[in-house]
Tab-separated table of C-alpha atoms and ligand atoms in Angstrom:
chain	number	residue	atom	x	y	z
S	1	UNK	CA	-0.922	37.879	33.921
S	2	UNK	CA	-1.043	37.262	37.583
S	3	UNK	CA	0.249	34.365	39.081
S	4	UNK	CA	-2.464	33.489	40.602
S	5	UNK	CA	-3.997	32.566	36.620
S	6	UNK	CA	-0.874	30.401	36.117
S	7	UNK	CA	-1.900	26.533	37.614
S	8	UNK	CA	-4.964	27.099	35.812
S	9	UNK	CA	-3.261	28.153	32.372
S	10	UNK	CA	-0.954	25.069	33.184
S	11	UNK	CA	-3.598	22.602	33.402
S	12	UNK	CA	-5.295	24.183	29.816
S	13	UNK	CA	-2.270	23.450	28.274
S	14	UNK	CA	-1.809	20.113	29.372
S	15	UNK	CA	-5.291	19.486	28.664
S	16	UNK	CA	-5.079	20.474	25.037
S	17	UNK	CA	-1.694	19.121	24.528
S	18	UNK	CA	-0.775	17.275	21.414
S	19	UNK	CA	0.897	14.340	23.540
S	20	UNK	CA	-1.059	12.474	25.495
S	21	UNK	CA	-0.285	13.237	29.508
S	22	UNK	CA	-0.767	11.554	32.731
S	23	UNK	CA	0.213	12.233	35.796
S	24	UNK	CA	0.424	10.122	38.623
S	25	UNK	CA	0.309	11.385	43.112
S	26	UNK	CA	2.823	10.062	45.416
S	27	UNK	CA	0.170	7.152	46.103
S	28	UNK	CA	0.828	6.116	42.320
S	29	UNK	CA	-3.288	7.255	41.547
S	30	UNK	CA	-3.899	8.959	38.455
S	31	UNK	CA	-4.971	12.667	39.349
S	32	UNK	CA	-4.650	13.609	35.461
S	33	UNK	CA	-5.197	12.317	32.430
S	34	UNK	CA	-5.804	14.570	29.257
S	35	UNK	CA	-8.208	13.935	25.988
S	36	UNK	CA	-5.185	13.309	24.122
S	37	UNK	CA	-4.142	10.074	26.459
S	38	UNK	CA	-8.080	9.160	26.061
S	39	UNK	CA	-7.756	8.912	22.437
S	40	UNK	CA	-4.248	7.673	21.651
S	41	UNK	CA	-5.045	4.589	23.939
S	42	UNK	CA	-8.620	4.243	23.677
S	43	UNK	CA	-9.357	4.544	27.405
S	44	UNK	CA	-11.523	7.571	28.294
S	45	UNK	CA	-10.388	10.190	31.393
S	46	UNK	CA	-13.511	8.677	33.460
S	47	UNK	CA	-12.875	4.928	33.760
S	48	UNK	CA	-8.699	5.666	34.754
S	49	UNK	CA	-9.264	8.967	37.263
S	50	UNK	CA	-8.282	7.759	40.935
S	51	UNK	CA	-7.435	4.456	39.583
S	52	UNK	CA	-3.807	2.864	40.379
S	53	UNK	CA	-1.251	3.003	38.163
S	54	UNK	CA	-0.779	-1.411	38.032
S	55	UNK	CA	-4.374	-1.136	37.066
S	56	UNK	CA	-4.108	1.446	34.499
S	57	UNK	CA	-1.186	-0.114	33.059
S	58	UNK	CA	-3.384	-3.337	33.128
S	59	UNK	CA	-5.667	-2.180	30.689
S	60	UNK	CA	-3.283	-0.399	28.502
S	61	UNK	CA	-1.635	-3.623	28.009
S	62	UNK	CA	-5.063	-5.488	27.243
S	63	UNK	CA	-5.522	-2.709	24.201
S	64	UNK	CA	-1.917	-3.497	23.182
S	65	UNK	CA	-0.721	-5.868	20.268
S	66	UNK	CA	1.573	-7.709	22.651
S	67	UNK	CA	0.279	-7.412	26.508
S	68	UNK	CA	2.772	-9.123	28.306
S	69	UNK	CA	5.908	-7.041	26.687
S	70	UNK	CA	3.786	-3.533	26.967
S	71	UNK	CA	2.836	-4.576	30.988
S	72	UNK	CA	6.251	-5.379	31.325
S	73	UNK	CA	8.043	-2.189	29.333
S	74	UNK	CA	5.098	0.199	31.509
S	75	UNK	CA	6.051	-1.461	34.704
S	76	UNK	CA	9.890	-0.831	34.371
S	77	UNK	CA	10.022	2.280	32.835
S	78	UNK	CA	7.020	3.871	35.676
S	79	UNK	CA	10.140	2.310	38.086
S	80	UNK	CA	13.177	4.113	36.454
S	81	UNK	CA	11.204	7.046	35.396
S	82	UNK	CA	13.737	7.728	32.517
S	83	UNK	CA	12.511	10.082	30.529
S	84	UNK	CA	15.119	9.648	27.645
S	85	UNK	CA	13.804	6.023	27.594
S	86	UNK	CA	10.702	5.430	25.041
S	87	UNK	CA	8.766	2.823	24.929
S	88	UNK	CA	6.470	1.933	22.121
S	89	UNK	CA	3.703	-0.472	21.508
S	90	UNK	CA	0.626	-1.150	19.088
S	91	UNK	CA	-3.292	-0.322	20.482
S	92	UNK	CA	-5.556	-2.376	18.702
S	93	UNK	CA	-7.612	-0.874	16.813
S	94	UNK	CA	-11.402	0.190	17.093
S	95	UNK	CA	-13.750	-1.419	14.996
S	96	UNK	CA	-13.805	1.203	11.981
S	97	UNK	CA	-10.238	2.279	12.980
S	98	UNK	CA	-6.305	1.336	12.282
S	99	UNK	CA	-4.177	0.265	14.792
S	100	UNK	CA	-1.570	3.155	16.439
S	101	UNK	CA	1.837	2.646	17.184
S	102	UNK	CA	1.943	4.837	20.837
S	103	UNK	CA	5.398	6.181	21.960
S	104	UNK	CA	5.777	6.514	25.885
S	105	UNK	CA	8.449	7.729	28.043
S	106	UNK	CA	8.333	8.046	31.950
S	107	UNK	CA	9.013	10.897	34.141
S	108	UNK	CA	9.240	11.783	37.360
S	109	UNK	CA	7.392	14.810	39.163
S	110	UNK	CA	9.457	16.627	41.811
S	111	UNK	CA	9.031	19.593	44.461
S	112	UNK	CA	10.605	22.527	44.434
S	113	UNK	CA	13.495	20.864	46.776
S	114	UNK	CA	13.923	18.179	44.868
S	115	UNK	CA	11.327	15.089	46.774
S	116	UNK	CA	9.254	13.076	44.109
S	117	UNK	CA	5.669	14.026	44.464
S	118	UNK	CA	4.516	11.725	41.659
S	119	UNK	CA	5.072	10.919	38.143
S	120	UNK	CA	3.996	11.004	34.796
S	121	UNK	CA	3.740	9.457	31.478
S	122	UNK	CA	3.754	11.223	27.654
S	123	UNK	CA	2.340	9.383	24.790
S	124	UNK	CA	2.872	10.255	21.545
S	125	UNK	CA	1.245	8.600	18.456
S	126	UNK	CA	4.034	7.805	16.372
S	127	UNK	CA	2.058	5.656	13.775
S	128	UNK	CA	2.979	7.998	10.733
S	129	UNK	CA	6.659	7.836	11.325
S	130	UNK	CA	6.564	4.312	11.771
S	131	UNK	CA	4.296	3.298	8.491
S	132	UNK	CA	6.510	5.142	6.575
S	133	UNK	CA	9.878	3.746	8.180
S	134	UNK	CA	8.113	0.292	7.273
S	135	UNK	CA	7.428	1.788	4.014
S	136	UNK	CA	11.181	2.517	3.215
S	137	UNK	CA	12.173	-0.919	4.427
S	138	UNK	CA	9.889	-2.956	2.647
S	139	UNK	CA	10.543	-0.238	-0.759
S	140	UNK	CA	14.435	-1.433	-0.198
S	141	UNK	CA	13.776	-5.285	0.716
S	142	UNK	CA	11.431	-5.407	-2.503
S	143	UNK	CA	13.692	-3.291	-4.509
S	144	UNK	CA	16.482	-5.315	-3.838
S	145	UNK	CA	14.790	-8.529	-3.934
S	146	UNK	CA	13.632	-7.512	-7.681
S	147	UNK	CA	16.415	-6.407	-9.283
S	148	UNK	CA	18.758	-8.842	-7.926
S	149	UNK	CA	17.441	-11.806	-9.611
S	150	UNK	CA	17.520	-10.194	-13.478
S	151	UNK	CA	20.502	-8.982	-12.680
S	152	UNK	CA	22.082	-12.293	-11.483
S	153	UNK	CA	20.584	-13.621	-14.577
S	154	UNK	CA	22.481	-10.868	-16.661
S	155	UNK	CA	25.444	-11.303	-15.755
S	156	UNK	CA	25.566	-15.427	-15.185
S	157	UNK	CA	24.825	-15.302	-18.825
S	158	UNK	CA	27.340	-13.084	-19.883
S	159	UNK	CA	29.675	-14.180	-18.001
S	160	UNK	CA	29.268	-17.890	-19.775
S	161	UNK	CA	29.436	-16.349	-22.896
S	162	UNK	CA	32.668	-14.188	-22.280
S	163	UNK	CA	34.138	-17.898	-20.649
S	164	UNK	CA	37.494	-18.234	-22.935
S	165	UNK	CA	37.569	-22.100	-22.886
S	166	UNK	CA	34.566	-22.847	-23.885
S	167	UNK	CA	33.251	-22.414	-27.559
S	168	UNK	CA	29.396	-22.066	-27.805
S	169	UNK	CA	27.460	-22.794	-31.046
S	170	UNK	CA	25.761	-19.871	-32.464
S	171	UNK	CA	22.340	-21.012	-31.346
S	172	UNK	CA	23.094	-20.979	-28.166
S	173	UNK	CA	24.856	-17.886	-27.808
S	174	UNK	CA	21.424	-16.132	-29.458
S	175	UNK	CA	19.345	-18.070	-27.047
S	176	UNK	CA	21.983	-16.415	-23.907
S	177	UNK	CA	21.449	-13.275	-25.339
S	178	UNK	CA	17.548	-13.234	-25.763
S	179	UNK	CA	17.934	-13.940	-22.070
S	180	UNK	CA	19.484	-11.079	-21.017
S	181	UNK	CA	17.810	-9.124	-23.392
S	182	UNK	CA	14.475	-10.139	-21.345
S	183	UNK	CA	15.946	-9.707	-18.293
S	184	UNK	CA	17.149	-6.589	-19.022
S	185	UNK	CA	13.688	-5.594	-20.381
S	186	UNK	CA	12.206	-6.944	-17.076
S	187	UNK	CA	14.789	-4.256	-14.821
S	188	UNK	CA	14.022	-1.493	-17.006
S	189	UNK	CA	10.146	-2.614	-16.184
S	190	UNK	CA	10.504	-2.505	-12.521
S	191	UNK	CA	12.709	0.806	-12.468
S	192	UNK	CA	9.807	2.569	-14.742
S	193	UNK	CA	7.204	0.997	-12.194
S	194	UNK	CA	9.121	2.422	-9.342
S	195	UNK	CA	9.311	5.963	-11.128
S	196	UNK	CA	5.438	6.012	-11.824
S	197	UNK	CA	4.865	5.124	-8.558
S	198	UNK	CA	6.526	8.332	-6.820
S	199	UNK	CA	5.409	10.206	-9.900
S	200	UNK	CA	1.669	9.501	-8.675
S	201	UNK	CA	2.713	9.821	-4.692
S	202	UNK	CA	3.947	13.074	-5.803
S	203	UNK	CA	0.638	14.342	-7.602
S	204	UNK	CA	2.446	14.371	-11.047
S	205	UNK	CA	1.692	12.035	-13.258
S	206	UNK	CA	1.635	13.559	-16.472
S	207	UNK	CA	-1.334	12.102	-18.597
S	208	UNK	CA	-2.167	13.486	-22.499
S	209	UNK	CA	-5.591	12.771	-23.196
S	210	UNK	CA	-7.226	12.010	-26.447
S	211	UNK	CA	-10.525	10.939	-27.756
S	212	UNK	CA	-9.758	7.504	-28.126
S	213	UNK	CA	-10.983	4.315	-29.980
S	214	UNK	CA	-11.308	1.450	-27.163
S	215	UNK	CA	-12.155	-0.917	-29.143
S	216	UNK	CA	-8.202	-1.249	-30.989
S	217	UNK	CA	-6.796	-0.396	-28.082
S	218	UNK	CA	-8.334	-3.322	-26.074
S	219	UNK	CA	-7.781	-5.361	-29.098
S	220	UNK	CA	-4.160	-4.491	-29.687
S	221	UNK	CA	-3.218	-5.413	-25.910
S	222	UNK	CA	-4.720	-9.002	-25.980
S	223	UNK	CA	-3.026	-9.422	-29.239
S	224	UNK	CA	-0.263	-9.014	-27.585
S	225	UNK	CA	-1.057	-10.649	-24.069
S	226	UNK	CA	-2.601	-13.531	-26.176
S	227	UNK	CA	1.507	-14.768	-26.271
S	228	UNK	CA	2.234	-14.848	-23.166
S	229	UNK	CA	0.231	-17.724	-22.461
S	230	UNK	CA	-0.912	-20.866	-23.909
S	231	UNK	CA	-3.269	-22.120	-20.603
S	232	UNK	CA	-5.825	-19.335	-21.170
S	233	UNK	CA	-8.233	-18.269	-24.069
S	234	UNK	CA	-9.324	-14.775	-24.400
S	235	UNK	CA	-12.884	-13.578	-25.197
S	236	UNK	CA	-13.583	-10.287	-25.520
S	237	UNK	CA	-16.787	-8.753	-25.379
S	238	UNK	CA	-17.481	-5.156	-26.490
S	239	UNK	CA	-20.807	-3.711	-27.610
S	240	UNK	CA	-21.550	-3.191	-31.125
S	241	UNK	CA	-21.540	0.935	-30.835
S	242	UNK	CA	-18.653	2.270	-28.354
S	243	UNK	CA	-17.963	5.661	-28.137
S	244	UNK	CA	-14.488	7.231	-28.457
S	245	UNK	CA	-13.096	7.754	-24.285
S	246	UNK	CA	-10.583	10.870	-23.532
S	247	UNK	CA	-7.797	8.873	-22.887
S	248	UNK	CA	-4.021	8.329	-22.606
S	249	UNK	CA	-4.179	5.874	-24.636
S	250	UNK	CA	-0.157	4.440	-23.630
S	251	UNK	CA	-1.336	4.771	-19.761
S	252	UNK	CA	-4.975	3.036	-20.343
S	253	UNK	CA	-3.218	0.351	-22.215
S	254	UNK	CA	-0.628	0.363	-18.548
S	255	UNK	CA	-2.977	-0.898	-16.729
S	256	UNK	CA	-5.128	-3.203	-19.416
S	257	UNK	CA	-1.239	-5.269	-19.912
S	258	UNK	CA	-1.249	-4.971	-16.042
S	259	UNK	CA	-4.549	-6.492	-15.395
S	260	UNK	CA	-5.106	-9.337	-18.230
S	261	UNK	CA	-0.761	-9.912	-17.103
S	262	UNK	CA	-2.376	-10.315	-13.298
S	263	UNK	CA	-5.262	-12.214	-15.128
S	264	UNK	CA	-3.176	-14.748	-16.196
S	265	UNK	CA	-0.678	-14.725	-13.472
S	266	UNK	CA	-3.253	-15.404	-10.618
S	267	UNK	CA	-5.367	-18.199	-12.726
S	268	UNK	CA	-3.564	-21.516	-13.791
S	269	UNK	CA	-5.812	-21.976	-16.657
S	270	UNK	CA	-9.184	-21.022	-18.475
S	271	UNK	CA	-10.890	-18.052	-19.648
S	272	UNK	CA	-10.194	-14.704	-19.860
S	273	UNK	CA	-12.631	-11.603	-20.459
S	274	UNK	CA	-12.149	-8.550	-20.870
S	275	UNK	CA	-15.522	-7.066	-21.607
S	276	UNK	CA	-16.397	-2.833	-21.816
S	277	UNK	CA	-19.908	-1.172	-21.197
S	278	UNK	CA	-21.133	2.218	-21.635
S	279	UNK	CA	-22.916	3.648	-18.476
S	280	UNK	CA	-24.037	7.095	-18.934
S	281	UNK	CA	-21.154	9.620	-19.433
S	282	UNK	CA	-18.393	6.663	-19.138
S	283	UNK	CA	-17.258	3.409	-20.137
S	284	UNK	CA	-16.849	0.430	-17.408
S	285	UNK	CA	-13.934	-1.851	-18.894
S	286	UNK	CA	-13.875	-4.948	-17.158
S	287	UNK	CA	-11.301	-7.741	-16.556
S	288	UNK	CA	-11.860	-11.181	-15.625
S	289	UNK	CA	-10.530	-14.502	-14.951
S	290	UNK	CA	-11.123	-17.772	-13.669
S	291	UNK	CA	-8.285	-17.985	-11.113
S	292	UNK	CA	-7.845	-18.277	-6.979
S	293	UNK	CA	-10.069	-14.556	-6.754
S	294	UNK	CA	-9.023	-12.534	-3.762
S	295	UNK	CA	-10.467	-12.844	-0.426
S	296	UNK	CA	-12.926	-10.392	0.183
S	297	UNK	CA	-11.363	-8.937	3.367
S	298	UNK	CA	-8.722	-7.949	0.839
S	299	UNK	CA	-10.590	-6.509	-2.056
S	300	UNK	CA	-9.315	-3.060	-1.299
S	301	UNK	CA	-5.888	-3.261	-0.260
S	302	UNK	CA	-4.903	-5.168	-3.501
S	303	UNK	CA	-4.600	-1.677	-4.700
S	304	UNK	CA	-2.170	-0.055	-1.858
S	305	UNK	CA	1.390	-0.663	-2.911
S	306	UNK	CA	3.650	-3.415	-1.981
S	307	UNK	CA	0.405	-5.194	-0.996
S	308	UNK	CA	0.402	-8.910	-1.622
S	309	UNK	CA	-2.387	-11.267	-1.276
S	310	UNK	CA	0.145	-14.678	-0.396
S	311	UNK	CA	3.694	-13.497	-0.416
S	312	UNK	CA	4.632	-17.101	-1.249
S	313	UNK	CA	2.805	-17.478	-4.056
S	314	UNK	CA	3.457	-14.121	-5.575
S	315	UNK	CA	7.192	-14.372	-5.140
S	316	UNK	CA	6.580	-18.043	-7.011
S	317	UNK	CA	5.008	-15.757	-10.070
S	318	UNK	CA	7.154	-12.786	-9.535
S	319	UNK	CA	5.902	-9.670	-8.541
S	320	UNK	CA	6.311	-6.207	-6.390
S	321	UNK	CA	3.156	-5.552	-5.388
S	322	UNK	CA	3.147	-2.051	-7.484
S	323	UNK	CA	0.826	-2.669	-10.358
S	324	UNK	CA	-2.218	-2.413	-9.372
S	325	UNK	CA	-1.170	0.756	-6.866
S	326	UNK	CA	0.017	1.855	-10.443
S	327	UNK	CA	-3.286	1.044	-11.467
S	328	UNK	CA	-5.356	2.802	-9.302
S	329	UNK	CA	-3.369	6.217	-10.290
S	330	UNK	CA	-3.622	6.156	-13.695
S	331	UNK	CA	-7.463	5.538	-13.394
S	332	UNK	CA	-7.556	7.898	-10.844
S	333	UNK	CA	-5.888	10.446	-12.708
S	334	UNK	CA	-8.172	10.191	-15.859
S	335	UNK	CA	-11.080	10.871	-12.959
S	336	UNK	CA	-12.159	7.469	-12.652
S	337	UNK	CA	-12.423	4.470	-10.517
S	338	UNK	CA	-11.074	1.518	-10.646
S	339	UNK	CA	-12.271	-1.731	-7.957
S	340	UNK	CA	-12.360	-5.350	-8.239
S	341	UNK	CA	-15.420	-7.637	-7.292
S	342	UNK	CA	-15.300	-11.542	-6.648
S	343	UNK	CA	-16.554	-13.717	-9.375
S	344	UNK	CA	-19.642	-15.789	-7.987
S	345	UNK	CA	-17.724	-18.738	-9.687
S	346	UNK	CA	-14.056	-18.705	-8.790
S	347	UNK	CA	-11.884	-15.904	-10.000
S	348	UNK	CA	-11.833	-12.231	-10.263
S	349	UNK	CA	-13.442	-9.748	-11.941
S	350	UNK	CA	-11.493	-6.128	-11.999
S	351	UNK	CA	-13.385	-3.016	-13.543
S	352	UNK	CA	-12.257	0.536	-14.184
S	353	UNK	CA	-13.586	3.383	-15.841
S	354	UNK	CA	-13.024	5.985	-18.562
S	355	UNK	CA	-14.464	8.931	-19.512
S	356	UNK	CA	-16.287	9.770	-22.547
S	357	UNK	CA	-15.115	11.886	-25.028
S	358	UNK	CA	-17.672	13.719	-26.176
S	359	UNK	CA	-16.790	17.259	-27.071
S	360	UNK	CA	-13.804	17.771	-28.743
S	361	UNK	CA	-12.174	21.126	-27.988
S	362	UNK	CA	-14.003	23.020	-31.476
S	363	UNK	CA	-16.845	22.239	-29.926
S	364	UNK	CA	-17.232	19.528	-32.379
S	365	UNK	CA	-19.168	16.226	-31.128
S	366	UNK	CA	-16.925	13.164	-31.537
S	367	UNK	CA	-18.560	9.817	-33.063
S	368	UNK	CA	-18.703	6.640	-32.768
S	369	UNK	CA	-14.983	4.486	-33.804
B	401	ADP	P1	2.009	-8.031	-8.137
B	401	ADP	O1	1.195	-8.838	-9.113
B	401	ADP	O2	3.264	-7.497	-8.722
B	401	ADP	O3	2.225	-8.729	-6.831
B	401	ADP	P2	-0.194	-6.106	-8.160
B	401	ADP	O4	-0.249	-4.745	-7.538
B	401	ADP	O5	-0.431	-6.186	-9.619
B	401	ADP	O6	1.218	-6.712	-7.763
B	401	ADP	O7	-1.230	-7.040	-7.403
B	401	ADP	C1	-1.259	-7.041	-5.977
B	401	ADP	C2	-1.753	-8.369	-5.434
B	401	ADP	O8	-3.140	-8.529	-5.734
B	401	ADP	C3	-1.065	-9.579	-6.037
B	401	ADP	O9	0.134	-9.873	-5.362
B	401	ADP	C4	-2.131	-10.666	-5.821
B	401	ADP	O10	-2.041	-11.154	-4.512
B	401	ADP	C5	-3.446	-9.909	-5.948
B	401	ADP	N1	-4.043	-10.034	-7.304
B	401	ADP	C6	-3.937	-9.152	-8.318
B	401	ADP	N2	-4.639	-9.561	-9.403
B	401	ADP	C7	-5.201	-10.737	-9.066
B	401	ADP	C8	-6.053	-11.687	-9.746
B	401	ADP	N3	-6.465	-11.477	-11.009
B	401	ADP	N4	-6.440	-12.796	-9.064
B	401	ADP	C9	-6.037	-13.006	-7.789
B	401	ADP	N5	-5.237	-12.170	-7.098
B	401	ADP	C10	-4.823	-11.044	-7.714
């Protein structure tokens, strides 16, 4: 390699650069700017060439979450030219895109005696690292949050019961134990939840299908739910002839308890249905209820985890925000879908489906229930 190839093999590798680069003359104009820049803030190389840096910073500030702090942060750290200083800040995002969390650190561009000849700027999108440092602190706040109150619960009661000067009737001490007996049932509920849910972020939740009947398994779980609530009535539609689905039938009946338990957590009163359809080679199960319904903007995230429609409200009803994340896996690992539509009433209406079982392993055709 000559030397004379090396400015240009400079400026390819800048150019292609993971970071973002500019690069500013001694007049403060930008002579550089490099696709990655373009893309991490949205601003392509031909409307910021030549331009000043006050200006550029101007409309890198517009893109950002909070202007005034970014403009500011730019400003100073273009001044100190620190490059162990970072500064980060959130660019809106494009219509069909998410916002980006941009790093940027400052740095000054010297001769080979030492003058400044210009500077330059780095960006680096460091939305990944942040999501998942959010993702951490909300796991630990939520985490926390959950297990404290059973476990104040647990040990309020036992401690009452272990109280020497006080003799309790033997009613009441069976009433103090069912409590903690529930609220120990309810931490061993949210540590299982927790362990599905990096079982499916790892890829390995273990499902054994079966060809199973729907029809007792949907009937056994709103037996069951049909206790837990004395505001709603249940009605259940299912067709006369239902195929047997290839199931796990203790992960299918997850997320039924997790839907009609959402069902009647999110509606004060009224009906429930839970209703099932055969559509070619699968069965659509639905759920539905007569509650608040979702807003539509958030018909999809319901099922990212830790998502919560009202925070207030759920934390009123008790929740993590992990179910229907839970949800979504389970379906997702019997190869089906699972989404949730707004009633045209009031209310929700969530549907899944299942596969049909319709070759056994022999070969052998498997029948109606
Ligand atoms: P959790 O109920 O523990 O908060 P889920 O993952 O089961 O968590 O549900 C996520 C969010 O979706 C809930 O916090 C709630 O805001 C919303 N949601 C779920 N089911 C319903 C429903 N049937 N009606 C209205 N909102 C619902």
């Amino acid at each position: 390699m000559t030397n004379d190839l090396a400015p240009q093999l400079i400026k390819n590798v800048l150019r292609d650069l993971g970071d973002g680069v500019t690069l500013f003359d001694a007049d403060q104009r930008v002579v550089f700017w490099n696709a990655r820049a373009a893309i991490l803030l949205r601003l392509p190389a031909a409307t910021i060439l030549n331009q000043r840096a006050a200006d550029v910073i101007e409309q890198i500030a517009a893109r950002a979450s909070a202007p005034n702090t970014t403009r500011e942060q730019l400003r100073a750290g273009l001044a100190a030219r620190d490059p162990a200083r970072w500064i980060e800040m959130e660019i809106a995002p494009d219509s069909d895109d998410a916002a980006r969390i941009v790093a940027a650190r400052c740095f000054g561009v010297r001769d080979e005696r030492g003058g400044e000849i210009g500077a330059g700027m780095l960006w680096r999108d460091v939305t990944r690292e942040r999501t998942a440092d959010a993702m951490k602190s909300q796991l630990l706040s939520t985490v926390s949050h959950e297990l404290r109150t059973p476990l104040a619960s647990i040990k309020g009661f036992a401690t009452t019961l272990l109280r020497q000067d006080v003799k309790w009737d033997e009613a009441t001490q069976r009433d103090f134990l069912r409590i903690i007996e529930e609220e120990t049932d309810r931490l061993t509920e949210i540590i299982d939840n927790l362990l599905d849910m990096s079982q499916i972020e790892a890829g390995a939740l273990r499902v054994a299908k079966e060809p199973t009947a729907v029809r007792q398994l949907i009937r056994a779980v709103v037996d069951e739910m049909r206790m837990r609530t004395e505001a709603h009535y249940f009605v259940v539609d299912l067709p006369a002839e239902l195929p047997r689905v290839l199931i796990d039938p203790r992960r299918i009946r997850q997320v039924l308890t997790n839907l009609i338990g959402n069902a009647i957590k999110y509606s004060a009163k009224g009906q429930i249905t839970i209703a099932c359809e055969v559509e070619n080679d699968r069965v659509v199960v639905s759920v539905s209820d007569q509650g608040e319904g979702i807003p539509p903007q958030y018909l999809d995230k319901v099922f990212e985890r830790f998502f919560q429609v009202d925070g207030a409200s759920t934390r009123r009803v008790g929740g993590s925000g992990l179910g229907l994340a839970i949800a979504r896996g389970i379906i997702e690992a019997h190869d089906g879908k699972i989404w949730v539509e707004r009633a045209t009433g009031q209310g929700s209406t969530f549907r899944f489906t299942l596969p049909l079982a319709r070759v056994e392993s022999n070969g052998q055709a498997v029948g109606n229930e």
